């Protein structure tokens, strides 16, 4: 089993900053990738915020480029999202996602594992 726990959300005024953390626990060796961060605002579909791609590259939503930074600490099995210059439209539940191998054979593919989410509310 792999569990992901997000933390760091809260209420912040526009222009402020927050750092979110996503810590993985359980069967860490089953993790294929700590993919990164997504968010879902009320009435909206879940969207990519910032993720790691192959080769160490990163992918950011256009709406957060230049404001958000994604990082990871492999020793702690943790992914971070540093958010600056927050805007009201950043208000959402932020989720982290990992790809987890289905079996030890690695032949059955992987599944997406999500954390419970952490709420970020940005006031105007």
mmCIF file with all atom_site columns, C-alpha atoms in Angstrom:
data_model
loop_
_atom_site.group_PDB
_atom_site.id
_atom_site.type_symbol
_atom_site.label_atom_id
_atom_site.label_alt_id
_atom_site.label_comp_id
_atom_site.label_asym_id
_atom_site.label_entity_id
_atom_site.label_seq_id
_atom_site.pdbx_PDB_ins_code
_atom_site.Cartn_x
_atom_site.Cartn_y
_atom_site.Cartn_z
_atom_site.occupancy
_atom_site.B_iso_or_equiv
_atom_site.pdbx_formal_charge
_atom_site.auth_seq_id
_atom_site.auth_comp_id
_atom_site.auth_asym_id
_atom_site.auth_atom_id
_atom_site.pdbx_PDB_model_num
ATOM 1   C CA . UNK A 1 1   ? 0.000   0.000  0.000   1.00 0.00 ? 1   UNK A CA 1
ATOM 2   C CA . UNK A 1 2   ? 1.044   3.549  -0.731  1.00 0.00 ? 2   UNK A CA 1
ATOM 3   C CA . UNK A 1 3   ? -0.520  6.513  0.963   1.00 0.00 ? 3   UNK A CA 1
ATOM 4   C CA . UNK A 1 4   ? -0.108  10.155 0.080   1.00 0.00 ? 4   UNK A CA 1
ATOM 5   C CA . UNK A 1 5   ? -0.804  12.923 2.547   1.00 0.00 ? 5   UNK A CA 1
ATOM 6   C CA . UNK A 1 6   ? -0.912  16.550 1.501   1.00 0.00 ? 6   UNK A CA 1
ATOM 7   C CA . UNK A 1 7   ? -0.440  19.354 3.947   1.00 0.00 ? 7   UNK A CA 1
ATOM 8   C CA . UNK A 1 8   ? 0.238   23.050 4.029   1.00 0.00 ? 8   UNK A CA 1
ATOM 9   C CA . UNK A 1 9   ? -3.000  24.429 2.720   1.00 0.00 ? 9   UNK A CA 1
ATOM 10  C CA . UNK A 1 10  ? -4.856  27.218 4.373   1.00 0.00 ? 10  UNK A CA 1
ATOM 11  C CA . UNK A 1 11  ? -6.228  30.694 3.981   1.00 0.00 ? 11  UNK A CA 1
ATOM 12  C CA . UNK A 1 12  ? -3.977  33.327 2.498   1.00 0.00 ? 12  UNK A CA 1
ATOM 13  C CA . UNK A 1 13  ? -4.485  36.767 1.051   1.00 0.00 ? 13  UNK A CA 1
ATOM 14  C CA . UNK A 1 14  ? -3.897  37.473 -2.598  1.00 0.00 ? 14  UNK A CA 1
ATOM 15  C CA . UNK A 1 15  ? -0.223  37.999 -3.238  1.00 0.00 ? 15  UNK A CA 1
ATOM 16  C CA . UNK A 1 16  ? 0.785   35.699 -0.438  1.00 0.00 ? 16  UNK A CA 1
ATOM 17  C CA . UNK A 1 17  ? 2.643   32.433 -0.456  1.00 0.00 ? 17  UNK A CA 1
ATOM 18  C CA . UNK A 1 18  ? 2.137   28.883 0.699   1.00 0.00 ? 18  UNK A CA 1
ATOM 19  C CA . UNK A 1 19  ? 4.160   25.739 0.496   1.00 0.00 ? 19  UNK A CA 1
ATOM 20  C CA . UNK A 1 20  ? 2.361   22.461 0.109   1.00 0.00 ? 20  UNK A CA 1
ATOM 21  C CA . UNK A 1 21  ? 3.868   19.120 0.979   1.00 0.00 ? 21  UNK A CA 1
ATOM 22  C CA . UNK A 1 22  ? 2.951   15.657 -0.180  1.00 0.00 ? 22  UNK A CA 1
ATOM 23  C CA . UNK A 1 23  ? 4.475   12.850 1.805   1.00 0.00 ? 23  UNK A CA 1
ATOM 24  C CA . UNK A 1 24  ? 4.329   9.253  0.666   1.00 0.00 ? 24  UNK A CA 1
ATOM 25  C CA . UNK A 1 25  ? 4.306   6.355  3.051   1.00 0.00 ? 25  UNK A CA 1
ATOM 26  C CA . UNK A 1 26  ? 3.762   2.633  2.962   1.00 0.00 ? 26  UNK A CA 1
ATOM 27  C CA . UNK A 1 27  ? 5.255   0.532  0.210   1.00 0.00 ? 27  UNK A CA 1
ATOM 28  C CA . UNK A 1 28  ? 7.579   3.189  -1.097  1.00 0.00 ? 28  UNK A CA 1
ATOM 29  C CA . UNK A 1 29  ? 9.338   0.738  -3.377  1.00 0.00 ? 29  UNK A CA 1
ATOM 30  C CA . UNK A 1 30  ? 6.089   0.335  -5.293  1.00 0.00 ? 30  UNK A CA 1
ATOM 31  C CA . UNK A 1 31  ? 6.086   3.955  -6.362  1.00 0.00 ? 31  UNK A CA 1
ATOM 32  C CA . UNK A 1 32  ? 6.882   4.367  -10.009 1.00 0.00 ? 32  UNK A CA 1
ATOM 33  C CA . UNK A 1 33  ? 6.775   8.131  -9.957  1.00 0.00 ? 33  UNK A CA 1
ATOM 34  C CA . UNK A 1 34  ? 5.790   10.898 -7.640  1.00 0.00 ? 34  UNK A CA 1
ATOM 35  C CA . UNK A 1 35  ? 4.016   12.727 -10.400 1.00 0.00 ? 35  UNK A CA 1
ATOM 36  C CA . UNK A 1 36  ? 3.233   16.006 -8.718  1.00 0.00 ? 36  UNK A CA 1
ATOM 37  C CA . UNK A 1 37  ? 0.337   18.339 -8.112  1.00 0.00 ? 37  UNK A CA 1
ATOM 38  C CA . UNK A 1 38  ? -3.172  18.824 -9.376  1.00 0.00 ? 38  UNK A CA 1
ATOM 39  C CA . UNK A 1 39  ? -6.001  20.978 -8.165  1.00 0.00 ? 39  UNK A CA 1
ATOM 40  C CA . UNK A 1 40  ? -9.740  21.104 -8.357  1.00 0.00 ? 40  UNK A CA 1
ATOM 41  C CA . UNK A 1 41  ? -11.734 24.248 -7.845  1.00 0.00 ? 41  UNK A CA 1
ATOM 42  C CA . UNK A 1 42  ? -15.440 24.223 -7.041  1.00 0.00 ? 42  UNK A CA 1
ATOM 43  C CA . UNK A 1 43  ? -17.418 23.391 -10.143 1.00 0.00 ? 43  UNK A CA 1
ATOM 44  C CA . UNK A 1 44  ? -14.280 22.725 -12.155 1.00 0.00 ? 44  UNK A CA 1
ATOM 45  C CA . UNK A 1 45  ? -12.492 19.647 -13.367 1.00 0.00 ? 45  UNK A CA 1
ATOM 46  C CA . UNK A 1 46  ? -9.288  18.583 -11.753 1.00 0.00 ? 46  UNK A CA 1
ATOM 47  C CA . UNK A 1 47  ? -6.351  20.087 -13.588 1.00 0.00 ? 47  UNK A CA 1
ATOM 48  C CA . UNK A 1 48  ? -2.629  19.688 -13.694 1.00 0.00 ? 48  UNK A CA 1
ATOM 49  C CA . UNK A 1 49  ? -0.745  22.283 -11.708 1.00 0.00 ? 49  UNK A CA 1
ATOM 50  C CA . UNK A 1 50  ? 2.867   21.165 -11.670 1.00 0.00 ? 50  UNK A CA 1
ATOM 51  C CA . UNK A 1 51  ? 4.309   17.746 -12.359 1.00 0.00 ? 51  UNK A CA 1
ATOM 52  C CA . UNK A 1 52  ? 7.571   16.030 -13.017 1.00 0.00 ? 52  UNK A CA 1
ATOM 53  C CA . UNK A 1 53  ? 8.127   14.568 -16.440 1.00 0.00 ? 53  UNK A CA 1
ATOM 54  C CA . UNK A 1 54  ? 10.724  12.136 -17.679 1.00 0.00 ? 54  UNK A CA 1
ATOM 55  C CA . UNK A 1 55  ? 14.269  13.342 -17.746 1.00 0.00 ? 55  UNK A CA 1
ATOM 56  C CA . UNK A 1 56  ? 13.793  15.551 -14.744 1.00 0.00 ? 56  UNK A CA 1
ATOM 57  C CA . UNK A 1 57  ? 11.786  18.147 -16.584 1.00 0.00 ? 57  UNK A CA 1
ATOM 58  C CA . UNK A 1 58  ? 8.744   19.802 -15.131 1.00 0.00 ? 58  UNK A CA 1
ATOM 59  C CA . UNK A 1 59  ? 5.361   20.700 -16.509 1.00 0.00 ? 59  UNK A CA 1
ATOM 60  C CA . UNK A 1 60  ? 3.377   23.656 -15.255 1.00 0.00 ? 60  UNK A CA 1
ATOM 61  C CA . UNK A 1 61  ? -0.047  24.907 -15.983 1.00 0.00 ? 61  UNK A CA 1
ATOM 62  C CA . UNK A 1 62  ? 0.174   28.140 -17.906 1.00 0.00 ? 62  UNK A CA 1
ATOM 63  C CA . UNK A 1 63  ? -1.769  29.858 -15.176 1.00 0.00 ? 63  UNK A CA 1
ATOM 64  C CA . UNK A 1 64  ? 0.915   29.168 -12.570 1.00 0.00 ? 64  UNK A CA 1
ATOM 65  C CA . UNK A 1 65  ? 4.107   29.514 -14.570 1.00 0.00 ? 65  UNK A CA 1
ATOM 66  C CA . UNK A 1 66  ? 6.474   31.900 -12.916 1.00 0.00 ? 66  UNK A CA 1
ATOM 67  C CA . UNK A 1 67  ? 4.598   31.733 -9.645  1.00 0.00 ? 67  UNK A CA 1
ATOM 68  C CA . UNK A 1 68  ? 4.768   28.095 -8.558  1.00 0.00 ? 68  UNK A CA 1
ATOM 69  C CA . UNK A 1 69  ? 7.742   25.827 -8.107  1.00 0.00 ? 69  UNK A CA 1
ATOM 70  C CA . UNK A 1 70  ? 7.716   22.075 -7.715  1.00 0.00 ? 70  UNK A CA 1
ATOM 71  C CA . UNK A 1 71  ? 10.467  20.206 -5.936  1.00 0.00 ? 71  UNK A CA 1
ATOM 72  C CA . UNK A 1 72  ? 11.046  16.876 -4.284  1.00 0.00 ? 72  UNK A CA 1
ATOM 73  C CA . UNK A 1 73  ? 13.085  15.311 -1.567  1.00 0.00 ? 73  UNK A CA 1
ATOM 74  C CA . UNK A 1 74  ? 13.574  11.705 -2.529  1.00 0.00 ? 74  UNK A CA 1
ATOM 75  C CA . UNK A 1 75  ? 15.030  10.806 0.848   1.00 0.00 ? 75  UNK A CA 1
ATOM 76  C CA . UNK A 1 76  ? 11.821  11.958 2.502   1.00 0.00 ? 76  UNK A CA 1
ATOM 77  C CA . UNK A 1 77  ? 9.551   10.637 -0.240  1.00 0.00 ? 77  UNK A CA 1
ATOM 78  C CA . UNK A 1 78  ? 8.036   14.065 -0.361  1.00 0.00 ? 78  UNK A CA 1
ATOM 79  C CA . UNK A 1 79  ? 7.030   16.449 -3.113  1.00 0.00 ? 79  UNK A CA 1
ATOM 80  C CA . UNK A 1 80  ? 6.579   20.144 -2.531  1.00 0.00 ? 80  UNK A CA 1
ATOM 81  C CA . UNK A 1 81  ? 4.710   22.899 -4.244  1.00 0.00 ? 81  UNK A CA 1
ATOM 82  C CA . UNK A 1 82  ? 5.916   26.393 -3.468  1.00 0.00 ? 82  UNK A CA 1
ATOM 83  C CA . UNK A 1 83  ? 3.276   28.902 -4.410  1.00 0.00 ? 83  UNK A CA 1
ATOM 84  C CA . UNK A 1 84  ? 3.928   32.619 -4.662  1.00 0.00 ? 84  UNK A CA 1
ATOM 85  C CA . UNK A 1 85  ? 1.849   35.569 -5.753  1.00 0.00 ? 85  UNK A CA 1
ATOM 86  C CA . UNK A 1 86  ? -1.300  33.661 -5.057  1.00 0.00 ? 86  UNK A CA 1
ATOM 87  C CA . UNK A 1 87  ? -4.477  34.768 -6.743  1.00 0.00 ? 87  UNK A CA 1
ATOM 88  C CA . UNK A 1 88  ? -8.095  34.138 -5.826  1.00 0.00 ? 88  UNK A CA 1
ATOM 89  C CA . UNK A 1 89  ? -8.373  31.891 -8.850  1.00 0.00 ? 89  UNK A CA 1
ATOM 90  C CA . UNK A 1 90  ? -5.799  29.611 -7.244  1.00 0.00 ? 90  UNK A CA 1
ATOM 91  C CA . UNK A 1 91  ? -8.409  28.667 -4.678  1.00 0.00 ? 91  UNK A CA 1
ATOM 92  C CA . UNK A 1 92  ? -8.883  24.925 -4.916  1.00 0.00 ? 92  UNK A CA 1
ATOM 93  C CA . UNK A 1 93  ? -8.268  21.634 -3.263  1.00 0.00 ? 93  UNK A CA 1
ATOM 94  C CA . UNK A 1 94  ? -4.746  20.629 -4.168  1.00 0.00 ? 94  UNK A CA 1
ATOM 95  C CA . UNK A 1 95  ? -3.944  16.974 -4.648  1.00 0.00 ? 95  UNK A CA 1
ATOM 96  C CA . UNK A 1 96  ? -0.730  15.129 -5.224  1.00 0.00 ? 96  UNK A CA 1
ATOM 97  C CA . UNK A 1 97  ? -0.539  12.068 -7.398  1.00 0.00 ? 97  UNK A CA 1
ATOM 98  C CA . UNK A 1 98  ? 1.787   9.125  -7.610  1.00 0.00 ? 98  UNK A CA 1
ATOM 99  C CA . UNK A 1 99  ? 1.998   6.301  -10.075 1.00 0.00 ? 99  UNK A CA 1
ATOM 100 C CA . UNK A 1 100 ? 2.206   3.031  -8.197  1.00 0.00 ? 100 UNK A CA 1
ATOM 101 C CA . UNK A 1 101 ? 3.040   -0.344 -9.636  1.00 0.00 ? 101 UNK A CA 1
ATOM 102 C CA . UNK A 1 102 ? 0.213   -2.829 -9.359  1.00 0.00 ? 102 UNK A CA 1
ATOM 103 C CA . UNK A 1 103 ? 2.383   -5.863 -8.633  1.00 0.00 ? 103 UNK A CA 1
ATOM 104 C CA . UNK A 1 104 ? 5.980   -6.718 -7.997  1.00 0.00 ? 104 UNK A CA 1
ATOM 105 C CA . UNK A 1 105 ? 6.237   -8.107 -11.508 1.00 0.00 ? 105 UNK A CA 1
ATOM 106 C CA . UNK A 1 106 ? 5.729   -4.625 -12.908 1.00 0.00 ? 106 UNK A CA 1
ATOM 107 C CA . UNK A 1 107 ? 3.919   -6.316 -15.780 1.00 0.00 ? 107 UNK A CA 1
ATOM 108 C CA . UNK A 1 108 ? 0.435   -5.405 -14.650 1.00 0.00 ? 108 UNK A CA 1
ATOM 109 C CA . UNK A 1 109 ? 1.003   -1.724 -15.112 1.00 0.00 ? 109 UNK A CA 1
ATOM 110 C CA . UNK A 1 110 ? 0.438   0.982  -12.584 1.00 0.00 ? 110 UNK A CA 1
ATOM 111 C CA . UNK A 1 111 ? -2.368  2.913  -11.005 1.00 0.00 ? 111 UNK A CA 1
ATOM 112 C CA . UNK A 1 112 ? -2.721  6.502  -9.989  1.00 0.00 ? 112 UNK A CA 1
ATOM 113 C CA . UNK A 1 113 ? -2.777  7.070  -6.266  1.00 0.00 ? 113 UNK A CA 1
ATOM 114 C CA . UNK A 1 114 ? -4.093  10.353 -4.944  1.00 0.00 ? 114 UNK A CA 1
ATOM 115 C CA . UNK A 1 115 ? -3.812  12.032 -1.628  1.00 0.00 ? 115 UNK A CA 1
ATOM 116 C CA . UNK A 1 116 ? -6.798  13.342 0.258   1.00 0.00 ? 116 UNK A CA 1
ATOM 117 C CA . UNK A 1 117 ? -6.156  16.898 -0.813  1.00 0.00 ? 117 UNK A CA 1
ATOM 118 C CA . UNK A 1 118 ? -5.400  20.092 1.028   1.00 0.00 ? 118 UNK A CA 1
ATOM 119 C CA . UNK A 1 119 ? -7.530  23.183 0.651   1.00 0.00 ? 119 UNK A CA 1
ATOM 120 C CA . UNK A 1 120 ? -5.981  26.439 -0.456  1.00 0.00 ? 120 UNK A CA 1
ATOM 121 C CA . UNK A 1 121 ? -8.183  29.487 -0.167  1.00 0.00 ? 121 UNK A CA 1
ATOM 122 C CA . UNK A 1 122 ? -6.938  32.806 -1.502  1.00 0.00 ? 122 UNK A CA 1
ATOM 123 C CA . UNK A 1 123 ? -8.877  35.860 -0.471  1.00 0.00 ? 123 UNK A CA 1
ATOM 124 C CA . UNK A 1 124 ? -9.040  38.989 -2.582  1.00 0.00 ? 124 UNK A CA 1
#
